XYZ file of C-alpha atoms in Angstrom:
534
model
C 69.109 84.477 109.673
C 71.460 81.715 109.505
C 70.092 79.002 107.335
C 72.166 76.109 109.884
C 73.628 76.317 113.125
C 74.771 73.249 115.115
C 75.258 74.389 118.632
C 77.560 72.304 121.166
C 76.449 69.152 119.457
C 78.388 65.528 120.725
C 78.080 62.313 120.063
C 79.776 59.334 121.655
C 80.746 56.055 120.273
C 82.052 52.981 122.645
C 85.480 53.951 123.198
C 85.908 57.364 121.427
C 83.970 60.537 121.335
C 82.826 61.598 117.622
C 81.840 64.777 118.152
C 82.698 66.762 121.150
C 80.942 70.034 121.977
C 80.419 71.007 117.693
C 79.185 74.642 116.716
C 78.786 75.341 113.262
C 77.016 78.120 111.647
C 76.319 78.006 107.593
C 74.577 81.655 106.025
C 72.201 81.435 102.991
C 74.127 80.929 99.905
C 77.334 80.118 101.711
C 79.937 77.752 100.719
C 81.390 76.152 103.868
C 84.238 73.385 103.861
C 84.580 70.663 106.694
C 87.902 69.697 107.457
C 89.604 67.352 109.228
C 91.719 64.131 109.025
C 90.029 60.733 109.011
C 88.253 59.873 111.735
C 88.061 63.597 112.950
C 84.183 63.292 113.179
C 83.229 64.900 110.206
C 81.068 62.290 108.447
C 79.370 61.715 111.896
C 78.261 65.304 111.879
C 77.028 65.389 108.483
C 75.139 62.343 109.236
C 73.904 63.897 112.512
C 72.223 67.043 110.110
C 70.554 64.748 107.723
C 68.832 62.572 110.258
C 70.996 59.322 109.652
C 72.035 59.196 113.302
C 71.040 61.203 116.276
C 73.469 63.628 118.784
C 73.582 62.631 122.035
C 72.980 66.278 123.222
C 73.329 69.712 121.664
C 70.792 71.492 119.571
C 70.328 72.415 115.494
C 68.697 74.834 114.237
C 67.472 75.234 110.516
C 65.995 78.594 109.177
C 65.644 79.797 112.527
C 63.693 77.181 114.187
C 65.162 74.462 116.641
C 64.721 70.796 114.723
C 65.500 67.110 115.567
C 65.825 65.729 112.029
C 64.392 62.300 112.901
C 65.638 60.773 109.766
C 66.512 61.111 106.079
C 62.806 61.401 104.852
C 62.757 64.192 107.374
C 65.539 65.923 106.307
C 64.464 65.956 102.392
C 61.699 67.360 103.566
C 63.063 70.508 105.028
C 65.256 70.723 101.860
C 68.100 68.614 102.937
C 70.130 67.002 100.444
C 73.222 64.608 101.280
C 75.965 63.325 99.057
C 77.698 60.159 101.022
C 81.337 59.153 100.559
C 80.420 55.784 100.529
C 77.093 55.683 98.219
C 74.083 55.002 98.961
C 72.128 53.010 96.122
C 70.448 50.134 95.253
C 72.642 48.157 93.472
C 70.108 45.784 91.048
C 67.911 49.127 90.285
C 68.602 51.628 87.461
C 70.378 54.805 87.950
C 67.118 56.186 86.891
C 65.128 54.598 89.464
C 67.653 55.185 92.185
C 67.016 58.648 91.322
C 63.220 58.690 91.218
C 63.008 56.909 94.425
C 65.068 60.342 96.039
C 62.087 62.913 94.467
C 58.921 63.509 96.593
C 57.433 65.269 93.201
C 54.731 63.320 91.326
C 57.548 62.750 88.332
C 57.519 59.942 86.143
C 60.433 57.540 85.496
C 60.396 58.812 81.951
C 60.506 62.204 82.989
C 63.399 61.544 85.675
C 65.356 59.910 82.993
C 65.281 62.810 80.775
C 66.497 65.425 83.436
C 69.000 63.145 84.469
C 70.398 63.380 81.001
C 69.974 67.164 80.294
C 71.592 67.943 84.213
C 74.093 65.232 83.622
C 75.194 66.662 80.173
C 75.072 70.278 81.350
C 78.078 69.471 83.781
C 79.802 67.107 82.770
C 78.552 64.347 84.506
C 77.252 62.274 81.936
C 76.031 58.922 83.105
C 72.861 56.976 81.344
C 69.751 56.286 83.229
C 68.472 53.064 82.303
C 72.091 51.476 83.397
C 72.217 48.936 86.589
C 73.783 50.547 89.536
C 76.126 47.178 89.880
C 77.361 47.933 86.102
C 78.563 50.955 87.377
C 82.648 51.962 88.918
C 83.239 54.000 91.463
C 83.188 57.273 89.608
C 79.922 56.581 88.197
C 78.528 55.775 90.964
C 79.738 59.214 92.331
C 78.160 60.620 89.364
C 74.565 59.027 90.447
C 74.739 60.342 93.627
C 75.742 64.307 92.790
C 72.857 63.860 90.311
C 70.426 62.914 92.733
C 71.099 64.966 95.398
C 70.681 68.043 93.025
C 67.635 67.025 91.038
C 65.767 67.360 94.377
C 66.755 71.157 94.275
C 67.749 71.687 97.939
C 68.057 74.850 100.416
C 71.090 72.652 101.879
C 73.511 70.136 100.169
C 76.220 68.132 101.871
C 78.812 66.414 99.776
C 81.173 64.654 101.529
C 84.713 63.862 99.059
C 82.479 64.686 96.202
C 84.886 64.980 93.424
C 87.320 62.371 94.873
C 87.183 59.971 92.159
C 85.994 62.707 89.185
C 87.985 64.192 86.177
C 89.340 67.432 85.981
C 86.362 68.616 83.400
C 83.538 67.324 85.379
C 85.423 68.917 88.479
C 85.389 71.962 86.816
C 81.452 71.705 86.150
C 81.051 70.436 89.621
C 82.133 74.119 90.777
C 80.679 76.013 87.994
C 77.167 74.516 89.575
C 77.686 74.318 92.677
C 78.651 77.885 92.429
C 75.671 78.778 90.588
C 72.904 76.537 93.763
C 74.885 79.034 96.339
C 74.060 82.062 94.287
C 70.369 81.099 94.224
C 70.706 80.597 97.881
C 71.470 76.938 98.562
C 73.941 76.752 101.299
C 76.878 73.689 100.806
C 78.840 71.782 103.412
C 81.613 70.366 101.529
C 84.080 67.905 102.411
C 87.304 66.989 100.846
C 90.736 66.196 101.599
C 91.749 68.113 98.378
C 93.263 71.631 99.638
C 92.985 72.938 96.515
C 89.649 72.940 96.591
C 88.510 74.147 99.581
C 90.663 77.256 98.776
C 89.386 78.065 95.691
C 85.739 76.932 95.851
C 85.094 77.475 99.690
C 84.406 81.040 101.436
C 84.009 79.376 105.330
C 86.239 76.459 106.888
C 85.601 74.787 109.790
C 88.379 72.349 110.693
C 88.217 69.315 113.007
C 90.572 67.443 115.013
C 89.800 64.432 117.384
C 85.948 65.564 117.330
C 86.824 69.383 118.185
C 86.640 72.238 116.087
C 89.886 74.037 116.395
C 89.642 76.650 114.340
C 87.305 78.591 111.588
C 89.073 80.660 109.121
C 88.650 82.093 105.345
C 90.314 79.205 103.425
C 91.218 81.323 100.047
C 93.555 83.430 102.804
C 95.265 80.080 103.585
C 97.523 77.608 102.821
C 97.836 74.222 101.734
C 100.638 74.129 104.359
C 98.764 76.252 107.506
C 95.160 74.641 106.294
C 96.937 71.278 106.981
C 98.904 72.074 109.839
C 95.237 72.792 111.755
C 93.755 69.657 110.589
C 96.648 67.740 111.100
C 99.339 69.446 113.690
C 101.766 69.246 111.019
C 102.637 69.384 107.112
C 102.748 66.128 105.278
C 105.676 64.984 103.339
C 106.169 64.932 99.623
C 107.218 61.889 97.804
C 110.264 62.575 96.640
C 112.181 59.604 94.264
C 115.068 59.234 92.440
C 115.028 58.121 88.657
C 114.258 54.920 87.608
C 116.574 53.213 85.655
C 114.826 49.958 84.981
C 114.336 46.846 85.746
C 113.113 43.572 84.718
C 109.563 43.186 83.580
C 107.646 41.801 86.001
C 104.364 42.025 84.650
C 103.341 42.231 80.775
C 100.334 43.058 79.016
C 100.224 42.706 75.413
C 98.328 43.035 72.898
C 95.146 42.486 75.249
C 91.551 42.508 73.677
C 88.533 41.233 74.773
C 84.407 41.830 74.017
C 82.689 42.756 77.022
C 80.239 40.311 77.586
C 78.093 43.242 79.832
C 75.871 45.318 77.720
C 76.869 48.595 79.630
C 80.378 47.472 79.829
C 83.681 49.052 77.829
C 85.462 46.509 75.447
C 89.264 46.118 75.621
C 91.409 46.608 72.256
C 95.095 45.888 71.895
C 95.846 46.622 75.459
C 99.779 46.639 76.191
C 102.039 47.755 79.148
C 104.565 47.008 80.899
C 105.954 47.346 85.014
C 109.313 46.930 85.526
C 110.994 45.950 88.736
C 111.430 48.999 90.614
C 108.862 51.193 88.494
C 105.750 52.754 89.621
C 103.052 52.975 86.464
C 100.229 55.105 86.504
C 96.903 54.614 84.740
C 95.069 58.148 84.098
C 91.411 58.177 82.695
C 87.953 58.984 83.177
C 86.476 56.292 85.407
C 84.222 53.915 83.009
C 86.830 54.123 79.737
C 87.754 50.224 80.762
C 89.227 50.650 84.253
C 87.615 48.080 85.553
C 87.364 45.435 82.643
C 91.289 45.483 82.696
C 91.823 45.761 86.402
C 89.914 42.527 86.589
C 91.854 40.664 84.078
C 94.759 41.180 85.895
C 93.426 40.178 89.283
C 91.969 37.546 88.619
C 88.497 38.079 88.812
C 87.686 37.710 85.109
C 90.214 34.841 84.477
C 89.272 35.079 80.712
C 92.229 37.102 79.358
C 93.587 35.246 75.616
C 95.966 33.066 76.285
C 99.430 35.027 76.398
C 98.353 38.240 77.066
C 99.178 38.247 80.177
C 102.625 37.664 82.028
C 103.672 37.856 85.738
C 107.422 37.124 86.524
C 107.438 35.367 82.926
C 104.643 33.148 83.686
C 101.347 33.280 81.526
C 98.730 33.772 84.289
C 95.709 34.816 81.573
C 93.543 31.908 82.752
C 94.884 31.673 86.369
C 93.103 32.053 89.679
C 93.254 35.381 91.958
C 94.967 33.167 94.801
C 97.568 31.314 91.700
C 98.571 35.086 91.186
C 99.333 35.727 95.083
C 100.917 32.797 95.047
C 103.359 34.143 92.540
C 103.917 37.669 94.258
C 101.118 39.569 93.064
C 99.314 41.740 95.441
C 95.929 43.846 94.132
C 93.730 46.665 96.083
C 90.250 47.080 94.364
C 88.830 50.714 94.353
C 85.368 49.181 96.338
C 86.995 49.233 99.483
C 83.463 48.054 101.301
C 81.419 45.061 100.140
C 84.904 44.036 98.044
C 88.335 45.112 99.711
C 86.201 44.062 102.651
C 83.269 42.443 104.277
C 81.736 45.467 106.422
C 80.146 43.636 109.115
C 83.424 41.441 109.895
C 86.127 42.209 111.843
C 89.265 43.587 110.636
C 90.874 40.181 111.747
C 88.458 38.483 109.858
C 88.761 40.256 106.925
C 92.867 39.567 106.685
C 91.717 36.142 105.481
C 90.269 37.431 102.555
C 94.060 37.879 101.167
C 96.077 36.553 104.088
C 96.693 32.676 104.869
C 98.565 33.808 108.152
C 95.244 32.883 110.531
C 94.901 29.563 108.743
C 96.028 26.074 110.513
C 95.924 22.789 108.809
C 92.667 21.809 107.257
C 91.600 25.398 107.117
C 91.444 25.674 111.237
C 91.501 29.428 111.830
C 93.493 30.797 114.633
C 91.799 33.796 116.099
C 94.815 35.175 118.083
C 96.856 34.717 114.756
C 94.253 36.955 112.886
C 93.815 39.877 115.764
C 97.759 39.706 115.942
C 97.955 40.467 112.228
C 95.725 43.053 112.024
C 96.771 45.018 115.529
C 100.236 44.625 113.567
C 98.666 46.473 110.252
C 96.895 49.057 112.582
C 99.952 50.002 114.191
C 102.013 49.708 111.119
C 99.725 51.926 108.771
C 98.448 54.548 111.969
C 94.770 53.339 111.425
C 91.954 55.014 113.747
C 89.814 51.967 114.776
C 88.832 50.581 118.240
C 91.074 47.205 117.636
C 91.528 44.229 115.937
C 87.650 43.244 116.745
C 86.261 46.504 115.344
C 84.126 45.582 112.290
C 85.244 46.969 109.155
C 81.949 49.632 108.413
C 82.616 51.075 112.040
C 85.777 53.101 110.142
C 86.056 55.939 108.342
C 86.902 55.631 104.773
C 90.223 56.686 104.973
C 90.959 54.507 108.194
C 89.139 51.585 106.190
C 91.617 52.322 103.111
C 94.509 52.714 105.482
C 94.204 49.448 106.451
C 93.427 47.802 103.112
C 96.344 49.077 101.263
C 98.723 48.352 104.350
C 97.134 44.753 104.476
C 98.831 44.407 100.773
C 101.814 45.738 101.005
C 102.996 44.431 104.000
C 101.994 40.605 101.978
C 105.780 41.589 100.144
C 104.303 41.402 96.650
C 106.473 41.432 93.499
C 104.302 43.641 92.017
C 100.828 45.590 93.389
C 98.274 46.526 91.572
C 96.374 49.884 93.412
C 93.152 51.100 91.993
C 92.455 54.931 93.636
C 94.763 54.250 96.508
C 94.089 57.775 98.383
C 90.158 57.749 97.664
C 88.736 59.689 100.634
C 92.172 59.755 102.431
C 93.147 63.211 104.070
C 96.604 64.610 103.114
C 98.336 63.113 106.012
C 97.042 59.659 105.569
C 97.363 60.321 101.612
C 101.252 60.977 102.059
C 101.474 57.909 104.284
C 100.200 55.153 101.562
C 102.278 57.408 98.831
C 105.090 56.839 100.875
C 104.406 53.516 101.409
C 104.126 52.739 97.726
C 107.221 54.888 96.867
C 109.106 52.609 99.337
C 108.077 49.221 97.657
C 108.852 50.347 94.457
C 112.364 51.629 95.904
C 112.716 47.843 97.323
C 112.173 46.824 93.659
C 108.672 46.108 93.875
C 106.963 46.546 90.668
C 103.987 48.905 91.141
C 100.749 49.618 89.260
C 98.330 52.592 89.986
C 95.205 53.558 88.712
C 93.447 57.118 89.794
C 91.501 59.623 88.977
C 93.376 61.821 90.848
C 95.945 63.367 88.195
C 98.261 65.103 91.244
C 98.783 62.026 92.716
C 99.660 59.968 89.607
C 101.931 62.801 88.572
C 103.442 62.690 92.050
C 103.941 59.181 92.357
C 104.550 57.805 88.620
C 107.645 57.081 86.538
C 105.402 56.682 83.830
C 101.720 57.599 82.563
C 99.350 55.837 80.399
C 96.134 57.306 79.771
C 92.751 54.493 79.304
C 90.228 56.203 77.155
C 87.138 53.989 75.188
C 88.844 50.325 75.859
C 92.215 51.629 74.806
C 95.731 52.526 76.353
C 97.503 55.573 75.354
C 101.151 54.869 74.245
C 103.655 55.324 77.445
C 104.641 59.104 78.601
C 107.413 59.263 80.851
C 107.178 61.886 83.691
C 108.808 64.619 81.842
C 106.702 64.141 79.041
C 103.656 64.122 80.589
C 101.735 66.940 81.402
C 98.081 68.392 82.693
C 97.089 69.545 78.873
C 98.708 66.787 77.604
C 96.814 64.114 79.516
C 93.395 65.927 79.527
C 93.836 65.733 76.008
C 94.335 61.847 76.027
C 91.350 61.534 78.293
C 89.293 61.920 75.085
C 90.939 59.481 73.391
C 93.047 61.583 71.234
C 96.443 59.862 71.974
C 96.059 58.752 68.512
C 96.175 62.183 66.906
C 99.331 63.777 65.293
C 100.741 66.693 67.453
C 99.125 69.995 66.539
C 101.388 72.261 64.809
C 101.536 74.590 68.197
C 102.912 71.373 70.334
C 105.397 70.977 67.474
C 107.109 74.435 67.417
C 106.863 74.375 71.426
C 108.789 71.316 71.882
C 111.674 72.563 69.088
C 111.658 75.724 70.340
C 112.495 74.351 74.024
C 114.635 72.242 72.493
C 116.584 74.744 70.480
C 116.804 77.195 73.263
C 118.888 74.318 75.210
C 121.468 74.214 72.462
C 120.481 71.600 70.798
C 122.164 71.188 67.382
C 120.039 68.399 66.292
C 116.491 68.163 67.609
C 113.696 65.956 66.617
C 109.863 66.290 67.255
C 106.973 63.785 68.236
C 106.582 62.621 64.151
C 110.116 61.490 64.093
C 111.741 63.710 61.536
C 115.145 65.493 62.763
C 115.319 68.791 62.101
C 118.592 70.793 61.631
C 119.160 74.332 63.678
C 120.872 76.725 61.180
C 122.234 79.891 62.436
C 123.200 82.905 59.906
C 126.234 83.971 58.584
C 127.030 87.746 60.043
């Protein structure tokens, strides 16, 4: 007995068809990947199977009996569980009581608080209960959603991009339990854009193009190359740049500390960094280690930086306004890309005001045909999947929704950008696309900031890595200096450490083996190679 199986299951939206004709078939225990580019219909499907929307034919059957999950409630009940890309929870209750509001058991808050912990702790996804949802970033919020979905103990769990914005150790754990639910049974339909993945945690892929499934196949006999040529027709491009060789510096953090004034948020201590013209920087880190206390310093947002510790183009902008900072060049992409990159139920024309002056007359008279024009010129520009200018931004996928945020930046010609998870929920083609994108601006000079939880993407991308860990930034690594242990390591906050004695005889042995006469090692003592006499 199959424990899902969608059969010929469609859905149509006004002016494109979802889901065209879907079968899908899940076994007890089974690990089964969803795949497809953005806006390939794979979030409608999932939604379809919990109850959040309704097909307009086809049937589903669950544990051998034909259902119409009527809605959510209905599909917990069966033993449904859903993880959503974009989350949802209530943003002025407690992570605890988001949780307890997702259990039909007669549990207490106290209770609910204290498995959160001991789950939470157990896989490394450590978050604490009594904290406000709207306290939370991104990643945390992620965190508060895997937690829930599992405390309910389900016979099917959907996560859709579930470890899009987590670190490599709570990825890790991720797997280790979700491998651990399939071998007591639970089936998972998993969603990601992260190859990697799929092939190593996945035994069944479905892929999807345009609302069709085009293909089912065993994705640890695959490819990162033939898995994305059936999602996507064709194999996305690397970035590939040349050396920096340095510019000016075009924006300057130093010395940067400030008390957070939120009692669940991360304090900032003797910050410093530096972009240079033509530089792309990346920030590495566990989300919730400062992040977002320092990205909104240098928005804007929190104009309450000390007074000269921060620069753009040579001008002290610690106490100036999000638009005095545009003004000057500076161009920033938040990593909420609905409810703050955008308003959902406005149009995408509407929402280029909330960066763009380009629709605005004298007086503040909008144009209308100036703001479609704009925004038919960023979906053409940036290849974004949306039914026109008019469509409203929560009608888009996330990736399609990202695609256009991002491209509404950089095609502002900043000075410098500021990117917070630029590729969040963005499938490899779409992912290369914005890299690209970024790669090109800081090719034109542009000086470029990027913060992500997404290590492969920083390490693809940067010149140069700093890692944010309790409030703090890590001295600077260059790319050749930087590596996977090496920046796991910092994640803890151990950038302050001497080198252990392993890293030193690693590095002089390299060192030696090129020829080296004279080498030195990370504490800054030179030390001579001798040879013997024969």
């Amino acid at each position: 007995m199959t424990r899902l199986e969608l059969i010929e299951i469609s859905k149509q939206y006004p002016g494109v068809k979802a889901n065209d004709r879907v079968t899908l078939r899940v076994a007890p225990g089974e690990i089964h990947a969803v795949l497809g580019e953005n806006g390939a219909g794979k979030s409608t499907l999932m939604k379809i199977i919990y109850g959040a929307i309704q097909p307009d034919s086809g049937q589903l059957v669950y544990n051998g009996q034909a259902v119409r999950i009527a809605h959510p409630e209905h599909a917990r009940r069966l033993g449904i569980a859903m993880v959503f890309q974009h989350f949802s929870l209530f943003e002025t209750l407690t992570v605890a009581q988001n949780v307890w509001l997702g259990l039909r058991d007669d549990s207490t808050l106290q209770s609910v608080s204290k498995r959160i912990v001991e789950l939470a702790g157990n896989y490394g996804l450590e978050i604490e209960p009594t904290r406000p949802v709207h306290s939370l970033s991104v990643g945390e919020k992620q965190r508060v959603e895997i937690v829930r979905a599992l405390l309910t103990k389900p016979q099917l769990l959907i996560l859709d991009e579930p470890t899009s914005v987590l670190a490599p150790d709570a990825v890790r754990g991720l797997f280790d339990l979700l491998r651990k639910l399939a071998s007591e049974g639970c089936s998972i339909l998993y969603i990601s854009h992260k190859l990697d993945e799929i092939r190593e945690l996945c035994q069944r892929c479905t892929v999807l193009r345009a609302g069709r499934v085009t293909g089912e196949v065993d994705p640890s006999r695959e490819t990162n190359a033939s898995l994305s040529r059936l999602m996507i027709g064709a194999e996305p491009a690397r970035v590939t740049r040349a050396g920096h060789a340095g510019g000016d510096v075009l924006l300057e953090v130093k010395s940067l500390s400030l008390p957070t004034r939120d009692a669940f948020g991360v304090s900032l201590s003797e910050v410093s960094l530096e972009v240079h013209a033509g530089e792309i920087v990346g920030i590495a880190g566990v989300s919730g280690n400062g992040q977002r206390e320092l990205l909104a310093l240098l928005s804007g947002e929190n104009p309450g930086a000390p007074i000269g510790s921060l620069r753009l183009l040579g001008q002290d902008v610690s106490r100036s306004s999000p638009n005095s900072r545009r003004n000057l060049g500076l161009r920033f992409v938040p990593e909420e890309r609905l409810g703050r990159a955008s308003v959902p139920s406005l149009s995408l024309a509407s929402n280029t005001l909330l960066t763009r002056s380009e629709g605005l007359g004298r007086g503040g008279l909008l144009w209308p045909s100036r703001l479609e024009a704009l925004a038919a010129q960023l979906i053409a520009a940036f290849a974004v999947k949306a039914r026109g200018p008019v469509a409203r931004a929560s009608s888009l996928s996330g990736g399609n929704l990202q695609k256009f945020i991002v491209g509404r930046e950089i095609d502002a010609n900043p000075k410098v950008i500021v990117v917070s998870q630029p590729t969040w929920g963005v499938d490899v083609g779409a992912a290369a696309h914005i890299r690209t994108e970024l790669a090109k601006l800081a090719s034109g000079g542009v000086g470029v900031l990027v913060v992500s939880d997404d290590l492969d993407e920083l390490f693809e991308l940067s010149d140069s890595l700093h890692v944010m860990a309790g409030g703090r930034l890590s001295p600077r690594l260059s790319r050749d200096q930087a590596s996977i242990e090496r920046v796991g390591a910092w994640m803890s906050g151990l950038f302050d450490r001497e080198p252990l004695a392993s890293e030193l005889v690693s590095d002089v042995a390299m060192q030696l083996q090129s020829g080296a006469g004279v080498v030195s090692n990370p504490r800054g003592v030179a030390l001579v190679q001798t040879r013997a006499t024969p």
